[in-house]
Every structure is written in structure tokens, then in C-alpha cells.
Short mmCIF file of C-alpha atoms in Angstrom, two decimals:
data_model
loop_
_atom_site.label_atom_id
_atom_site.label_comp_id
_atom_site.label_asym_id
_atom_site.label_seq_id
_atom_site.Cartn_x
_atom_site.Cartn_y
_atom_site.Cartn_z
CA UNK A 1 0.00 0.00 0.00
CA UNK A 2 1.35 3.86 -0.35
CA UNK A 3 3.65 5.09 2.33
CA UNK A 4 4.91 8.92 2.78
CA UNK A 5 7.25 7.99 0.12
CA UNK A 6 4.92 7.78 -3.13
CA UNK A 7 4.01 11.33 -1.89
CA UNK A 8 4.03 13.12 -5.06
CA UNK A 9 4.23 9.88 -7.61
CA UNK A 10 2.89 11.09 -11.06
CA UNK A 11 0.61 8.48 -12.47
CA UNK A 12 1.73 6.81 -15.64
CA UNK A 13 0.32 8.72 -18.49
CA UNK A 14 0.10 7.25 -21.77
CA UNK A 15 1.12 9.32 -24.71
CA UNK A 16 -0.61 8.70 -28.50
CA UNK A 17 2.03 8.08 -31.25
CA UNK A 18 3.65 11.10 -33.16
CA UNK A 19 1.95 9.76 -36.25
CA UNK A 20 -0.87 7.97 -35.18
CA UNK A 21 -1.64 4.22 -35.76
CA UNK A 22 -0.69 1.47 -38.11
CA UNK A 23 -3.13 -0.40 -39.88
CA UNK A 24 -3.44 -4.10 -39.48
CA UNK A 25 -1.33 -6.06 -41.95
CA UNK A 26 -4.13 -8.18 -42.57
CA UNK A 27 -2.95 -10.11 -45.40
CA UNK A 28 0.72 -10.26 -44.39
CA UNK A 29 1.54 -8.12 -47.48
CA UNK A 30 5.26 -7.07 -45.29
CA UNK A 31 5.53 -10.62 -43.48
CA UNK A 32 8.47 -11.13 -45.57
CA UNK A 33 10.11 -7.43 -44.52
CA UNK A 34 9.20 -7.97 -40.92
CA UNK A 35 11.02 -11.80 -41.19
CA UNK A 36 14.17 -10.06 -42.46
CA UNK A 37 13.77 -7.60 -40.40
CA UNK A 38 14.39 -10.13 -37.13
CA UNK A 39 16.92 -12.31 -38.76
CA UNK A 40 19.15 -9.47 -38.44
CA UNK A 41 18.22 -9.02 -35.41
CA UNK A 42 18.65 -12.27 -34.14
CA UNK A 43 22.43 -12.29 -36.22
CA UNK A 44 23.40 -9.42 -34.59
CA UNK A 45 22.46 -10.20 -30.82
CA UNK A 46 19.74 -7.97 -31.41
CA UNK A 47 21.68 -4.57 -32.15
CA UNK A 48 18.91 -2.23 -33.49
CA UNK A 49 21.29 0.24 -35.08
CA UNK A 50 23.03 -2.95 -37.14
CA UNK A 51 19.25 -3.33 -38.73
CA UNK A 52 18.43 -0.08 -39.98
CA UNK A 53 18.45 -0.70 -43.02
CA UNK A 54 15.69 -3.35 -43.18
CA UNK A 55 13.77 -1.54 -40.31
CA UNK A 56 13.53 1.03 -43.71
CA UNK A 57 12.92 -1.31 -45.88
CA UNK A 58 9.93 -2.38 -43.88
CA UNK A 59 8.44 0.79 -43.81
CA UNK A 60 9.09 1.15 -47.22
CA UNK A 61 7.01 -1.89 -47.85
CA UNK A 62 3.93 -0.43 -45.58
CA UNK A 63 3.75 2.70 -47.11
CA UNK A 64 3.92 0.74 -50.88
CA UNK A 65 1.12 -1.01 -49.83
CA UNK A 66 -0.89 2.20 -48.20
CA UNK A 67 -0.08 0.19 -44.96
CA UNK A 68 1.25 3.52 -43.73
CA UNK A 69 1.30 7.12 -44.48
CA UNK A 70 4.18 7.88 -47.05
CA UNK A 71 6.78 10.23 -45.13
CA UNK A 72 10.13 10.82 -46.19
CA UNK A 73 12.37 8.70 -45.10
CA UNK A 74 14.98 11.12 -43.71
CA UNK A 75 12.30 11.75 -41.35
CA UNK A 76 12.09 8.87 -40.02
CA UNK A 77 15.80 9.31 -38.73
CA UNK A 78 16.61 7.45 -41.57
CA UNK A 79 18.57 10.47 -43.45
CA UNK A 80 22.36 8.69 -43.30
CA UNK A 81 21.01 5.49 -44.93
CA UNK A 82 19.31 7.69 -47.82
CA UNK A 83 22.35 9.56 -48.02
CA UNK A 84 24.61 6.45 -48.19
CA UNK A 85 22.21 5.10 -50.88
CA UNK A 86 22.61 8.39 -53.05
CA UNK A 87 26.61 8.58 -52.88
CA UNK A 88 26.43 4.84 -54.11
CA UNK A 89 24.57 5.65 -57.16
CA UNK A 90 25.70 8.57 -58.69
CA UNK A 91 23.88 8.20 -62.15
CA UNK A 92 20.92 8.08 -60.19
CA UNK B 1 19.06 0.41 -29.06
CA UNK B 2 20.84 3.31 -29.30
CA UNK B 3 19.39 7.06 -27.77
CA UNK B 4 18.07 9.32 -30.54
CA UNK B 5 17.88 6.61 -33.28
CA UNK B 6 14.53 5.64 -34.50
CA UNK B 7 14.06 1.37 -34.10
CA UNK B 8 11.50 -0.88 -35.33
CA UNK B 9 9.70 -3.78 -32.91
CA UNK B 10 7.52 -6.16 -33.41
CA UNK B 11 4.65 -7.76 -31.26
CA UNK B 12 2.69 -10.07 -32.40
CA UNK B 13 -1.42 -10.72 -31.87
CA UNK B 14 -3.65 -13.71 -32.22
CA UNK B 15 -7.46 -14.63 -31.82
CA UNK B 16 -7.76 -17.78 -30.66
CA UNK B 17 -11.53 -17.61 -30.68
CA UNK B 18 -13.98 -18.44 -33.89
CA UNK B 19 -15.63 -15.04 -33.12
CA UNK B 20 -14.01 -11.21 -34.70
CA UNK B 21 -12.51 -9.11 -31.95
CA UNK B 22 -12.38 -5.81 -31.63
CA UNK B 23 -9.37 -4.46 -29.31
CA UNK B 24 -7.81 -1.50 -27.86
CA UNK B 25 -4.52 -1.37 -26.65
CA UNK B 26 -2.38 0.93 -24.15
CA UNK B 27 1.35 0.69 -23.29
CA UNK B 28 3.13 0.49 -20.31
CA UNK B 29 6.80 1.58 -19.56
CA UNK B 30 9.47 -0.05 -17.37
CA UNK B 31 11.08 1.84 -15.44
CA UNK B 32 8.07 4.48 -14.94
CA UNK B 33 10.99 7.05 -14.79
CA UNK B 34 12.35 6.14 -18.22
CA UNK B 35 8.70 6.35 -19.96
CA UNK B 36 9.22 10.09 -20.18
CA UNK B 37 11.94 9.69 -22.68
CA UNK B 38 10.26 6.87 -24.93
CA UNK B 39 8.84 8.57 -27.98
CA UNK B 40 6.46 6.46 -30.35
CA UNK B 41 6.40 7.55 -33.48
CA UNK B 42 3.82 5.34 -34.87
CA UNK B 43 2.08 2.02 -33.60
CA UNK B 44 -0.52 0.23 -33.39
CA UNK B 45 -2.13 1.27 -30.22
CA UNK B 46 -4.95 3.61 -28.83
CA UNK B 47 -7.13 2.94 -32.05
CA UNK B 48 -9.25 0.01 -32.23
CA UNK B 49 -7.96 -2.76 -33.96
CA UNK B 50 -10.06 -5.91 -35.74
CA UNK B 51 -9.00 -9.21 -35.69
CA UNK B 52 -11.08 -11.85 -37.29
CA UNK B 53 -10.92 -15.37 -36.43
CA UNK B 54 -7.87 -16.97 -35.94
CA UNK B 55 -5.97 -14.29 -36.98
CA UNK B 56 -2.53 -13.41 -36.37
CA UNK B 57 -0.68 -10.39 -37.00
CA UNK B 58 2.09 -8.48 -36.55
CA UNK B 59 1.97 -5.59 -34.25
CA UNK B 60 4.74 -3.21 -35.22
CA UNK B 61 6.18 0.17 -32.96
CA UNK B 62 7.96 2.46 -34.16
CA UNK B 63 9.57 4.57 -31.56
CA UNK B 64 12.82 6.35 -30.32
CA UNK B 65 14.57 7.26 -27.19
CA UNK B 66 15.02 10.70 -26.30
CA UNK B 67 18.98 11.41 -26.20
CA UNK B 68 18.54 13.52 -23.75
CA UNK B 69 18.00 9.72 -21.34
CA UNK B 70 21.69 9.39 -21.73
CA UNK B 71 21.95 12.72 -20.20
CA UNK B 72 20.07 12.07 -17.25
CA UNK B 73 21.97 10.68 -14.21
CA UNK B 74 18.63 9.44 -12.61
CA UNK B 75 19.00 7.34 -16.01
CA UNK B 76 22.42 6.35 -16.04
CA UNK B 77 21.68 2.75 -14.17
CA UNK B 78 18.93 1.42 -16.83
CA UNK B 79 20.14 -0.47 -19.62
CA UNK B 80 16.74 -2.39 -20.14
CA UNK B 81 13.55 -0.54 -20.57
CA UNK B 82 10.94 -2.96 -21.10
CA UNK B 83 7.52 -1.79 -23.23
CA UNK B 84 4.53 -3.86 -22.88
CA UNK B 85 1.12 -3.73 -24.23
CA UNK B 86 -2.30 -4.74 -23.08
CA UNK B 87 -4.97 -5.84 -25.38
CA UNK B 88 -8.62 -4.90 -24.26
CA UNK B 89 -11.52 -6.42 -26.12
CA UNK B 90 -13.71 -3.01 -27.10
CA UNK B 91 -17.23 -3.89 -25.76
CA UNK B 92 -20.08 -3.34 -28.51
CA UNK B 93 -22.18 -0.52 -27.69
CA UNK B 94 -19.49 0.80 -25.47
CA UNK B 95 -19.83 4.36 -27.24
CA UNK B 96 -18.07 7.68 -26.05
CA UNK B 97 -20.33 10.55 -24.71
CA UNK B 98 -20.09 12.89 -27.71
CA UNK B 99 -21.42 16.33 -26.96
CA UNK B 100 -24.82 16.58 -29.10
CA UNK B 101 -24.86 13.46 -30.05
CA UNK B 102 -28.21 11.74 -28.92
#
């Protein structure tokens, strides 16, 4: 039960997400992204900065598929991959 | 998971009945102290979700921590925060007052 020392103990407020809610992927159109997605995971002792790349590319897939609104990806903190990508093609 | 850079997870849901539910979820941080710097940036929480029968999907969050936890010294003892979700079944007829709305 409280003592004297939860005097002042903020309750735990839930926050809604920056960008609102995903939609169900009903028909598991980016079960294949999210599956790569956690091999790397599991390869790298589950390092979330070694998987960035196909954290993107599952995004990517969502908002293909109108799974999720389409935002740039440098937005999404994912402006050094996009940058990498563009020094690697320069024709492009 | 690394303080200011944006990570994927993945949860994943199932209905086990022969009957479409409808769910809501909310989130819970652990440590309470460390929810302050967790930052979703998209999820699939606090909007009602279907699930038909014997479904199963993946639940994805999207989310970062604020760098600014690596600058607290409250902070500088947690290496695990743990995020977990609950998964309430949305009753039918369970409507929101609206004002005006009769």
C-alpha cells in the first residue's frame, strides 16, 4: 500500500504516437520485410542500429502497400542510410 | 538500441476464438521514470484494432529514445527498458459521450 514515500508519484500517463496508428497487416503483405527484419536481429544479438536498413525497408514496404502514411524517409531518422544510398549511385 | 535513433519492434497478436474481436490497446513503460523519454512515433495502439478469427498479426512500434536519457543521471543505471502492451476487447455498444450526439 502507499507510504509517505509515493508522496508526489505522477501516475503513468500514456502518450498517443507522433503519427498515429498502423493499420493491421491483414494479409501479411510485409511478413516477408518484418522476417528479415528479425533475422538481423537475431544475427546481430539484437543490435537495433546494425538493422536499420531493413527496419527502412519495412516501412518502405507499408507505405507501398498504403499500410502507412508515405513520409520521407529522412524523417524517419533514416537520413544517413538515404544519403549512403545516393553517394552509391551517382547516375541516379 | 541506441538514444536518438529511430528502431522498429515487433509484437505479435492472435485470436484464438472463432468469433471477430475488436481491441484496444495501451502501453506500459518499465522503469516508470524512463517512460518520459520513450517517444512512439507510430504504432498500433490507442485505435481500435479488428481481428477476425484466428488471426494473427504483426503488431509493429515504431519509436525512439530521447537522447537527452543518456543525459540524465537518474537514467544512467537502466540499460533495459521494457515496453509492454495490453490488449482490451472493445465492448459493442461501449460508445463515447459525444457532446450533441443523442
Amino acid at each position: 500500500m502507499s507510504t509517505a514515500m509515493n508522496f508526489g508519484t505522477k501516475s503513468f500517463k500514456p502518450r498517443p504516437p507522433d503519427k498515429g496508428a498502423f493499420p493491421l497487416d491483414h494479409f501479411g503483405e510485409c511478413s516477408a520485410f518484418r522476417e528479415r527484419f528479425m533475422e538481423c536481429l537475431r544475427d546481430s544479438g539484437y543490435e537495433s542500429s546494425a538493422c536499420r536498413q531493413r527496419a527502412m525497408a519495412y516501412l518502405e514496404c507499408r507505405m507501398d502497400r498504403q499500410l502507412m502514411a508515405n513520409e520521407p524517409l529522412e524523417k524517419l531518422g533514416f537520413k544517413d542510410l538515404i544519403d549512403e544510398k545516393s553517394e552509391a549511385k551517382p547516375e541516379k | 538500441v541506441v538514444p536518438g535513433e529511430t528502431a522498429l519492434a515487433f509484437y505479435k497478436a492472435k485470436n484464438p476464438t472463432d468469433k471477430p474481436i475488436t481491441g484496444i490497446s495501451t502501453y506500459n513503460v518499465i522503469p516508470f521514470e524512463a517512460g518520459q523519454y520513450f517517444n512512439k512515433i507510430q504504432c498500433f495502439c490507442f485505435e481500435e484494432q479488428r481481428l477476425n478469427p484466428q488471426e494473427e498479426v504483426d503488431m509493429p512500434v515504431f519509436f525512439y529514445i530521447d537522447p537527452e536519457f543518456a543525459e540524465d543521471p537518474k537514467m544512467a543505471k537502466v540499460d533495459l527498458i521494457t515496453l509492454s502492451y495490453t490488449f482490451f476487447e472493445a465492448k459493442e455498444g461501449q460508445k463515447l459521450p459525444l457532446p450533441g450526439y443523442q
